[in-house]
């Protein structure tokens, strides 16, 4: 690996934080926040640039002195150790993962490899690099999907038992357990947060919201799994990034925090809202795109409902989300409509083939 010239100036920084998965959806928002808010921190973005990683997400900050990108795979233990050593990493915020439930159903092993083995590699590197140091933090960014599926009542709290039901959530649950095990067994300073579904700019268009916006624009079918009555609890990605910043700085070591916005919507309700907004903004007649709604075969093991009780984070750290879902979704629609080049670049790649083979016209 080439030693970057910037490396020699690194000791001018108060912290050197390794953010993994920083070229992805949430990671890029977090990297932007940390780089802009903390000029005294060096932010090292480690990302493999899988189909979901995109350096276009970070063009606005890539020139900054306190930012550095490394293309690497968290599954490569030797490389991860070398990076810890070379860059004197003193904190980790770990987001790199395979993140799409449908893909986990087609290829569970890839999720085991990246989400579990990759996380354990990072834990080992941190444990070995941080001997006799007690200021360092290993923060794992996780999901509410580890708690399983709710019926029409109740919410996930930090005390809810883990009950993962998809290969994706099983891999995230496993990595959460490893993170806690490294705290208990080796005394590593860990933090975990479990967040609900995020929405916002730069989300890969295989996830419901950007997929539906893009398909409405191009008058393509809007695939609704099952009856469309599954419920997700939506949080703006910037609210998530701000919560991570707060927990990273103020959360107690060894603790878990749930993050969520109290914004439950049935999928079909959300899709109809997107139709209304996109049709209006494109000057189409109201309801024009309703005919694009296409009910397709349900996802196997489709979790019925997620809902987060974020009162621990609100009460202990004083966090509240800034966005309400209506404004946040409208802003998100505006972003996708005015950044069609970003989305066109993605959907013209091999992602489309994958998508065609798996989910359309069943
Ligand atoms: P994403 O798929 O958009 O981005 C994942 C990033 O990780 C990509 O940039 C990809 O290139 C990188 N990556 C994948 N495998 C890697 C590897 N082996 N080595 C290095 N980099 C690798 O995902 P996202 O939606 O931004 O999610 C980020 C994290 O947040 C994940 O850990 C996910 O489980 C968690 N999370 C996501 C949501 C959500 O709604 N999207 C909610 C809660 C938690
Ligand atoms: P998704 O964005 O994949 O997130 P997650 O599975 O992690 O919650 O899906 C959100 C919801 O939308 C989920 O209930 C599955 C559903 N869905 C569809 O109905 N159609 C689609 O094309 C997609 C991608 C998801």
Short mmCIF file of C-alpha atoms and ligand atoms in Angstrom, two decimals:
data_model
loop_
_atom_site.label_atom_id
_atom_site.label_comp_id
_atom_site.label_asym_id
_atom_site.label_seq_id
_atom_site.Cartn_x
_atom_site.Cartn_y
_atom_site.Cartn_z
CA UNK A 1 0.00 0.00 0.00
CA UNK A 2 1.26 3.48 -0.85
CA UNK A 3 1.85 5.72 2.13
CA UNK A 4 -0.17 8.89 1.56
CA UNK A 5 1.76 12.12 2.06
CA UNK A 6 -1.06 13.36 4.28
CA UNK A 7 -0.20 10.52 6.70
CA UNK A 8 2.84 12.38 7.95
CA UNK A 9 0.69 15.27 9.11
CA UNK A 10 -1.69 13.02 10.97
CA UNK A 11 -0.47 13.65 14.47
CA UNK A 12 -1.95 17.15 14.15
CA UNK A 13 -5.38 15.53 14.54
CA UNK A 14 -7.10 14.93 17.90
CA UNK A 15 -8.66 11.67 16.77
CA UNK A 16 -8.21 9.40 13.78
CA UNK A 17 -11.56 7.76 13.14
CA UNK A 18 -11.92 4.84 10.77
CA UNK A 19 -15.41 4.91 9.25
CA UNK A 20 -16.10 1.70 7.33
CA UNK A 21 -18.67 1.67 4.53
CA UNK A 22 -18.33 5.44 4.13
CA UNK A 23 -19.09 5.32 0.39
CA UNK A 24 -22.52 3.81 1.00
CA UNK A 25 -25.81 5.51 1.80
CA UNK A 26 -25.63 6.12 5.56
CA UNK A 27 -21.83 6.02 5.67
CA UNK A 28 -21.50 8.90 3.19
CA UNK A 29 -23.86 11.07 5.24
CA UNK A 30 -21.92 10.25 8.39
CA UNK A 31 -18.54 10.92 6.75
CA UNK A 32 -19.81 14.30 5.45
CA UNK A 33 -21.10 15.25 8.91
CA UNK A 34 -17.90 14.25 10.72
CA UNK A 35 -15.52 15.82 8.18
CA UNK A 36 -17.39 19.14 8.19
CA UNK A 37 -18.20 19.30 11.91
CA UNK A 38 -14.82 18.16 13.27
CA UNK A 39 -11.88 19.67 11.35
CA UNK A 40 -9.68 18.50 14.23
CA UNK A 41 -10.49 14.82 13.50
CA UNK A 42 -8.96 12.82 10.70
CA UNK A 43 -11.70 10.77 9.01
CA UNK A 44 -10.47 7.67 7.19
CA UNK A 45 -13.15 6.15 4.99
CA UNK A 46 -12.49 2.45 4.35
CA UNK A 47 -14.77 0.97 1.70
CA UNK A 48 -14.54 -1.94 -0.71
CA UNK A 49 -16.72 -0.11 -3.25
CA UNK A 50 -19.08 -3.01 -3.81
CA UNK A 51 -22.08 -2.42 -6.08
CA UNK A 52 -23.49 -0.27 -3.22
CA UNK A 53 -20.41 1.91 -2.65
CA UNK A 54 -20.16 5.09 -4.70
CA UNK A 55 -17.51 7.78 -4.35
CA UNK A 56 -19.82 10.21 -6.20
CA UNK A 57 -21.64 10.38 -2.84
CA UNK A 58 -18.68 12.28 -1.38
CA UNK A 59 -17.49 14.61 -4.16
CA UNK A 60 -18.27 17.68 -2.04
CA UNK A 61 -15.84 16.75 0.74
CA UNK A 62 -13.21 14.55 -0.91
CA UNK A 63 -10.71 17.44 -1.20
CA UNK A 64 -10.76 18.22 2.52
CA UNK A 65 -7.50 17.92 4.49
CA UNK A 66 -9.10 15.88 7.26
CA UNK A 67 -10.56 13.25 4.88
CA UNK A 68 -8.86 10.24 3.35
CA UNK A 69 -10.31 7.34 1.36
CA UNK A 70 -8.93 3.79 1.31
CA UNK A 71 -10.33 1.10 -0.95
CA UNK A 72 -10.11 -2.10 1.10
CA UNK A 73 -12.11 -5.14 2.11
CA UNK A 74 -12.91 -5.64 5.81
CA UNK A 75 -12.71 -9.39 5.16
CA UNK A 76 -8.97 -9.06 4.44
CA UNK A 77 -7.59 -9.33 7.99
CA UNK A 78 -4.00 -8.60 7.01
CA UNK A 79 -4.96 -5.45 5.17
CA UNK A 80 -7.22 -4.29 8.01
CA UNK A 81 -4.36 -4.75 10.52
CA UNK A 82 -1.99 -2.85 8.26
CA UNK A 83 -4.42 0.05 7.99
CA UNK A 84 -4.81 0.25 11.79
CA UNK A 85 -1.07 0.35 12.13
CA UNK A 86 -0.23 2.67 9.26
CA UNK A 87 -2.88 5.28 10.03
CA UNK A 88 -2.76 4.93 13.83
CA UNK A 89 -6.51 4.41 13.97
CA UNK A 90 -7.81 5.29 17.44
CA UNK A 91 -11.58 5.00 16.91
CA UNK A 92 -13.87 3.00 14.65
CA UNK A 93 -17.41 3.63 13.47
CA UNK A 94 -18.32 0.49 11.58
CA UNK A 95 -21.01 0.59 8.91
CA UNK A 96 -19.59 -1.55 6.08
CA UNK A 97 -22.04 -4.33 5.40
CA UNK A 98 -24.16 -6.09 2.86
CA UNK A 99 -27.44 -4.34 3.59
CA UNK A 100 -30.26 -5.55 1.36
CA UNK A 101 -32.63 -8.23 2.71
CA UNK A 102 -33.59 -9.52 -0.76
CA UNK A 103 -29.94 -10.09 -1.66
CA UNK A 104 -29.41 -11.90 1.64
CA UNK A 105 -32.16 -14.33 0.67
CA UNK A 106 -30.37 -15.06 -2.64
CA UNK A 107 -26.85 -15.16 -1.18
CA UNK A 108 -26.66 -15.65 2.61
CA UNK A 109 -22.97 -16.61 2.59
CA UNK A 110 -21.92 -13.20 1.32
CA UNK A 111 -23.73 -11.68 4.31
CA UNK A 112 -22.01 -14.07 6.72
CA UNK A 113 -18.67 -13.21 5.16
CA UNK A 114 -18.91 -9.41 5.18
CA UNK A 115 -21.20 -8.74 8.11
CA UNK A 116 -19.85 -11.32 10.55
CA UNK A 117 -16.28 -12.24 9.52
CA UNK A 118 -15.57 -8.66 8.40
CA UNK A 119 -16.77 -7.30 11.75
CA UNK A 120 -14.69 -9.84 13.70
CA UNK A 121 -11.61 -8.86 11.65
CA UNK A 122 -12.15 -5.23 12.62
CA UNK A 123 -12.70 -6.17 16.28
CA UNK A 124 -9.44 -8.16 16.27
CA UNK A 125 -7.53 -5.30 14.68
CA UNK A 126 -8.90 -2.86 17.27
CA UNK A 127 -8.22 -5.23 20.17
CA UNK A 128 -4.62 -5.77 19.04
CA UNK A 129 -3.91 -2.14 18.21
CA UNK A 130 -5.42 -0.67 21.36
CA UNK A 131 -3.65 -2.68 24.06
CA UNK A 132 -3.29 -0.56 27.23
CA UNK A 133 -5.34 2.26 25.78
CA UNK A 134 -8.72 3.05 27.25
CA UNK A 135 -9.88 6.10 25.29
CA UNK A 136 -10.64 4.27 22.05
CA UNK A 137 -14.13 3.42 20.89
CA UNK A 138 -15.42 0.72 18.57
CA UNK A 139 -18.92 1.75 17.49
CA UNK A 140 -21.06 -0.75 15.58
CA UNK A 141 -23.93 0.65 13.50
CA UNK A 142 -26.69 -1.93 13.48
CA UNK A 143 -30.33 -2.37 12.65
CA UNK A 144 -33.66 -2.82 14.42
CA UNK A 145 -34.19 -5.90 12.23
CA UNK A 146 -32.20 -7.95 14.78
CA UNK A 147 -35.28 -7.80 17.05
CA UNK A 148 -37.45 -9.68 14.55
CA UNK A 149 -41.00 -8.84 13.56
CA UNK A 150 -43.81 -7.13 15.48
CA UNK A 151 -47.56 -7.63 15.26
CA UNK A 152 -49.84 -4.61 15.26
CA UNK A 153 -48.87 -3.63 18.84
CA UNK A 154 -45.64 -2.89 20.68
CA UNK A 155 -42.22 -1.44 19.97
CA UNK A 156 -38.62 -2.62 20.09
CA UNK A 157 -36.70 -1.43 23.15
CA UNK A 158 -33.05 -2.08 23.95
CA UNK A 159 -34.27 -4.94 26.18
CA UNK A 160 -36.20 -6.74 23.43
CA UNK A 161 -34.72 -10.20 22.80
CA UNK A 162 -32.97 -10.74 19.52
CA UNK A 163 -35.08 -12.75 17.07
CA UNK A 164 -33.59 -12.24 13.59
CA UNK A 165 -35.57 -13.83 10.77
CA UNK A 166 -33.76 -13.01 7.53
CA UNK A 167 -30.17 -13.92 6.61
CA UNK A 168 -29.41 -10.16 6.67
CA UNK A 169 -30.77 -9.64 10.19
CA UNK A 170 -29.18 -12.91 11.38
CA UNK A 171 -25.79 -11.64 10.20
CA UNK A 172 -26.29 -8.25 11.88
CA UNK A 173 -27.47 -9.92 15.11
CA UNK A 174 -24.40 -12.15 15.05
CA UNK A 175 -22.07 -9.18 14.54
CA UNK A 176 -23.79 -7.32 17.43
CA UNK A 177 -23.16 -10.36 19.64
CA UNK A 178 -19.49 -10.44 18.64
CA UNK A 179 -19.14 -6.75 19.43
CA UNK A 180 -20.62 -7.31 22.91
CA UNK A 181 -18.47 -10.42 23.38
CA UNK A 182 -15.32 -8.36 22.70
CA UNK A 183 -16.45 -5.89 25.35
CA UNK A 184 -17.08 -8.58 27.97
CA UNK A 185 -14.14 -10.81 27.10
CA UNK A 186 -11.38 -8.40 26.12
CA UNK A 187 -12.60 -5.14 27.65
CA UNK A 188 -12.89 -3.41 24.26
CA UNK A 189 -14.78 -0.10 24.54
CA UNK A 190 -17.80 -0.75 22.36
CA UNK A 191 -21.05 1.02 21.55
CA UNK A 192 -23.93 -0.27 19.43
CA UNK A 193 -26.94 1.45 17.95
CA UNK A 194 -29.90 -0.26 16.32
CA UNK A 195 -31.74 1.98 13.91
CA UNK A 196 -34.99 1.76 11.97
CA UNK A 197 -35.32 2.13 8.16
CA UNK A 198 -33.50 5.17 6.80
CA UNK A 199 -34.50 7.33 3.86
CA UNK A 200 -32.85 10.29 2.15
CA UNK A 201 -30.49 11.21 -0.67
CA UNK A 202 -27.87 8.80 -2.07
CA UNK A 203 -29.71 5.59 -1.15
CA UNK A 204 -29.05 2.75 -3.54
CA UNK A 205 -32.12 2.33 -5.77
CA UNK A 206 -32.80 -1.28 -4.82
CA UNK A 207 -34.36 -0.08 -1.55
CA UNK A 208 -38.07 0.75 -1.55
CA UNK A 209 -38.07 4.56 -1.62
CA UNK A 210 -35.47 5.35 -4.32
CA UNK A 211 -36.62 2.35 -6.37
CA UNK A 212 -40.22 3.56 -6.37
CA UNK A 213 -39.29 7.20 -7.13
CA UNK A 214 -37.14 6.11 -10.07
CA UNK A 215 -39.78 3.74 -11.41
CA UNK A 216 -42.50 6.40 -11.22
CA UNK A 217 -40.25 8.77 -13.18
CA UNK A 218 -39.70 6.12 -15.87
CA UNK A 219 -43.29 4.81 -15.74
CA UNK A 220 -42.17 1.33 -14.73
CA UNK A 221 -44.06 -1.10 -12.45
CA UNK A 222 -43.88 -0.38 -8.72
CA UNK A 223 -43.42 -3.83 -7.13
CA UNK A 224 -45.33 -4.16 -3.88
CA UNK A 225 -44.47 -7.30 -1.97
CA UNK A 226 -47.49 -9.22 -0.65
CA UNK A 227 -50.44 -7.01 0.32
CA UNK A 228 -48.34 -3.90 0.94
CA UNK A 229 -49.48 -3.80 4.55
CA UNK A 230 -46.04 -4.35 6.09
CA UNK A 231 -45.00 -1.45 8.29
CA UNK A 232 -41.61 0.24 8.51
CA UNK A 233 -40.57 3.04 10.89
CA UNK A 234 -38.82 5.66 8.74
CA UNK A 235 -36.01 7.95 9.85
CA UNK A 236 -34.19 10.60 7.81
CA UNK A 237 -30.58 9.56 7.22
CA UNK A 238 -29.28 12.90 8.56
CA UNK A 239 -31.14 12.28 11.83
CA UNK A 240 -29.43 8.89 11.98
CA UNK A 241 -25.98 10.41 11.31
CA UNK A 242 -26.55 13.03 14.03
CA UNK A 243 -27.63 10.34 16.50
CA UNK A 244 -24.45 8.35 15.73
CA UNK A 245 -22.34 11.47 16.33
CA UNK A 246 -24.08 12.02 19.68
CA UNK A 247 -23.75 8.40 20.82
CA UNK A 248 -20.14 8.23 19.67
CA UNK A 249 -19.26 11.26 21.82
CA UNK A 250 -21.65 10.94 24.76
CA UNK A 251 -23.04 7.40 24.94
CA UNK A 252 -21.82 5.19 27.77
CA UNK A 253 -19.32 2.47 26.87
CA UNK A 254 -20.89 -0.99 26.52
CA UNK A 255 -24.40 0.41 25.98
CA UNK A 256 -26.89 -0.05 23.17
CA UNK A 257 -29.16 2.72 21.90
CA UNK A 258 -32.19 2.32 19.67
CA UNK A 259 -32.65 5.06 17.07
CA UNK A 260 -36.00 5.72 15.40
CA UNK A 261 -38.31 8.51 14.38
CA UNK A 262 -41.83 7.36 15.41
CA UNK A 263 -42.81 7.44 11.74
CA UNK A 264 -44.58 4.18 11.01
CA UNK A 265 -46.08 3.79 7.55
CA UNK A 266 -47.55 0.84 5.67
CA UNK A 267 -45.57 0.26 2.47
CA UNK A 268 -48.60 0.89 0.26
CA UNK A 269 -49.35 4.15 2.08
CA UNK A 270 -45.78 5.32 1.55
CA UNK A 271 -45.82 4.33 -2.14
CA UNK A 272 -49.04 6.30 -2.65
CA UNK A 273 -47.45 9.35 -1.00
CA UNK A 274 -44.46 9.02 -3.36
CA UNK A 275 -46.81 8.76 -6.36
CA UNK A 276 -48.65 11.88 -5.26
CA UNK A 277 -45.43 13.87 -4.80
CA UNK A 278 -43.63 12.73 -7.95
CA UNK A 279 -46.69 13.13 -10.20
CA UNK A 280 -47.23 16.66 -8.87
CA UNK A 281 -43.60 17.67 -9.29
CA UNK A 282 -43.45 16.25 -12.82
CA UNK A 283 -46.65 18.11 -13.77
CA UNK A 284 -48.60 14.90 -14.31
CA UNK A 285 -52.26 14.56 -13.48
CA UNK A 286 -53.04 13.60 -9.89
CA UNK A 287 -53.02 9.82 -9.48
CA UNK A 288 -51.50 9.29 -12.94
CA UNK A 289 -48.99 6.73 -11.68
CA UNK A 290 -51.35 4.74 -9.42
CA UNK A 291 -51.76 2.25 -12.26
CA UNK A 292 -48.05 1.41 -11.96
CA UNK A 293 -48.65 -0.29 -8.60
CA UNK A 294 -47.99 -3.99 -9.15
CA UNK A 295 -48.59 -6.51 -6.38
CA UNK A 296 -45.89 -9.18 -6.62
CA UNK A 297 -45.04 -12.37 -4.75
CA UNK A 298 -44.22 -11.64 -1.14
CA UNK A 299 -40.64 -11.64 0.16
CA UNK A 300 -39.91 -14.97 1.92
CA UNK A 301 -40.17 -14.54 5.68
CA UNK A 302 -41.19 -10.89 5.20
CA UNK A 303 -41.12 -9.18 8.61
CA UNK A 304 -44.56 -7.66 9.21
CA UNK A 305 -43.78 -4.58 11.26
CA UNK A 306 -40.86 -2.71 12.80
CA UNK A 307 -41.28 0.08 15.34
CA UNK A 308 -38.59 1.62 17.50
CA UNK A 309 -38.89 2.96 21.01
CA UNK A 310 -36.08 5.54 21.05
CA UNK A 311 -36.89 6.92 24.51
CA UNK A 312 -33.53 5.82 26.00
CA UNK A 313 -31.66 7.96 23.47
CA UNK A 314 -34.13 10.81 23.92
CA UNK A 315 -34.08 10.73 27.74
CA UNK A 316 -30.40 10.05 28.38
CA UNK A 317 -28.73 11.95 25.55
CA UNK A 318 -31.49 14.45 24.69
CA UNK A 319 -31.72 13.35 21.03
CA UNK A 320 -34.77 14.16 18.92
CA UNK A 321 -35.10 13.77 15.17
CA UNK A 322 -35.15 17.04 13.20
CA UNK A 323 -37.24 15.83 10.25
CA UNK A 324 -40.89 14.94 10.19
CA UNK A 325 -41.53 12.26 7.61
CA UNK A 326 -43.70 14.35 5.24
CA UNK A 327 -41.08 17.12 4.85
CA UNK A 328 -38.24 14.62 4.79
CA UNK A 329 -39.84 12.50 2.07
CA UNK A 330 -40.63 15.58 -0.03
CA UNK A 331 -37.03 16.78 0.26
CA UNK A 332 -35.89 13.28 -0.69
CA UNK A 333 -38.14 13.21 -3.76
CA UNK A 334 -36.73 16.62 -4.80
CA UNK A 335 -33.19 15.29 -4.45
CA UNK A 336 -33.79 12.23 -6.66
CA UNK A 337 -35.65 14.29 -9.26
CA UNK A 338 -32.85 16.81 -9.53
CA UNK A 339 -30.05 14.21 -9.41
CA UNK A 340 -31.23 11.87 -12.15
CA UNK A 341 -27.65 11.52 -13.42
CA UNK A 342 -26.63 9.96 -10.08
CA UNK A 343 -29.40 7.37 -10.29
CA UNK A 344 -29.04 6.82 -14.07
CA UNK A 345 -25.36 5.97 -13.61
CA UNK A 346 -26.36 3.26 -11.17
CA UNK A 347 -29.31 1.74 -12.94
CA UNK A 348 -27.41 1.54 -16.22
CA UNK A 349 -24.89 -0.80 -14.52
CA UNK A 350 -25.18 -4.53 -13.90
CA UNK A 351 -27.42 -3.84 -10.91
CA UNK A 352 -30.32 -3.63 -13.35
CA UNK A 353 -29.72 -7.16 -14.58
CA UNK A 354 -29.75 -8.45 -11.05
CA UNK A 355 -32.93 -6.58 -10.38
CA UNK A 356 -34.62 -7.80 -13.56
CA UNK A 357 -33.79 -11.41 -12.82
CA UNK A 358 -34.94 -11.34 -9.26
CA UNK A 359 -37.93 -9.17 -8.70
CA UNK A 360 -39.84 -7.81 -11.65
CA UNK A 361 -42.82 -9.39 -13.36
CA UNK A 362 -43.37 -12.30 -11.05
P1 LIG B 1 -25.15 0.47 1.83
O1 LIG B 1 -25.38 -0.87 1.24
O2 LIG B 1 -25.68 1.67 1.15
O3 LIG B 1 -23.58 0.70 2.03
C1 LIG B 1 -22.72 -0.30 2.50
C2 LIG B 1 -21.29 0.13 2.20
O4 LIG B 1 -20.40 -0.89 2.71
C3 LIG B 1 -21.00 0.27 0.70
O5 LIG B 1 -20.30 1.48 0.46
C4 LIG B 1 -20.12 -0.93 0.40
O6 LIG B 1 -19.18 -0.70 -0.65
C5 LIG B 1 -19.42 -1.15 1.72
N1 LIG B 1 -18.96 -2.54 1.89
C6 LIG B 1 -19.68 -3.68 1.70
N2 LIG B 1 -18.91 -4.75 1.90
C7 LIG B 1 -17.68 -4.29 2.28
C8 LIG B 1 -16.47 -4.93 2.62
N3 LIG B 1 -16.35 -6.26 2.62
N4 LIG B 1 -15.41 -4.15 2.97
C9 LIG B 1 -15.50 -2.81 2.95
N5 LIG B 1 -16.62 -2.16 2.59
C10 LIG B 1 -17.70 -2.89 2.25
O7 LIG B 1 -25.71 0.35 3.32
P2 LIG B 1 -26.40 1.45 4.25
O8 LIG B 1 -27.85 1.41 4.01
O9 LIG B 1 -25.66 2.71 4.15
O10 LIG B 1 -26.14 0.79 5.68
C11 LIG B 1 -24.94 1.07 6.39
C12 LIG B 1 -24.96 0.32 7.71
O11 LIG B 1 -26.09 0.74 8.47
C13 LIG B 1 -25.07 -1.20 7.55
O12 LIG B 1 -24.25 -1.78 8.53
C14 LIG B 1 -26.54 -1.48 7.83
O13 LIG B 1 -26.70 -2.76 8.38
C15 LIG B 1 -26.87 -0.40 8.84
N6 LIG B 1 -28.28 0.05 8.86
C16 LIG B 1 -28.91 0.41 7.69
C17 LIG B 1 -30.22 0.88 7.75
C18 LIG B 1 -30.95 1.34 6.50
O14 LIG B 1 -32.13 1.65 6.58
N7 LIG B 1 -30.30 1.44 5.36
C19 LIG B 1 -30.89 0.95 8.98
C20 LIG B 1 -30.19 0.57 10.15
C21 LIG B 1 -28.89 0.13 10.07
P1 LIG B 2 -36.40 -2.29 1.92
O1 LIG B 2 -36.25 -0.89 1.45
O2 LIG B 2 -35.75 -3.40 1.15
O3 LIG B 2 -35.92 -2.31 3.45
P2 LIG B 2 -36.06 -3.48 4.58
O4 LIG B 2 -36.38 -4.76 3.91
O5 LIG B 2 -34.71 -3.51 5.20
O6 LIG B 2 -37.13 -3.01 5.52
O7 LIG B 2 -37.94 -2.61 2.02
C1 LIG B 2 -38.82 -1.82 2.76
C2 LIG B 2 -40.17 -2.46 2.74
O8 LIG B 2 -40.69 -2.40 1.38
C3 LIG B 2 -40.16 -3.93 3.09
O9 LIG B 2 -41.37 -4.25 3.80
C4 LIG B 2 -40.16 -4.64 1.75
C5 LIG B 2 -40.95 -3.70 0.88
N1 LIG B 2 -40.58 -3.66 -0.56
C6 LIG B 2 -41.55 -3.78 -1.55
O10 LIG B 2 -42.75 -3.96 -1.26
N2 LIG B 2 -41.16 -3.69 -2.85
C7 LIG B 2 -39.87 -3.50 -3.22
O11 LIG B 2 -39.56 -3.46 -4.44
C8 LIG B 2 -38.87 -3.37 -2.19
C9 LIG B 2 -37.42 -3.18 -2.53
C10 LIG B 2 -39.27 -3.46 -0.86
#
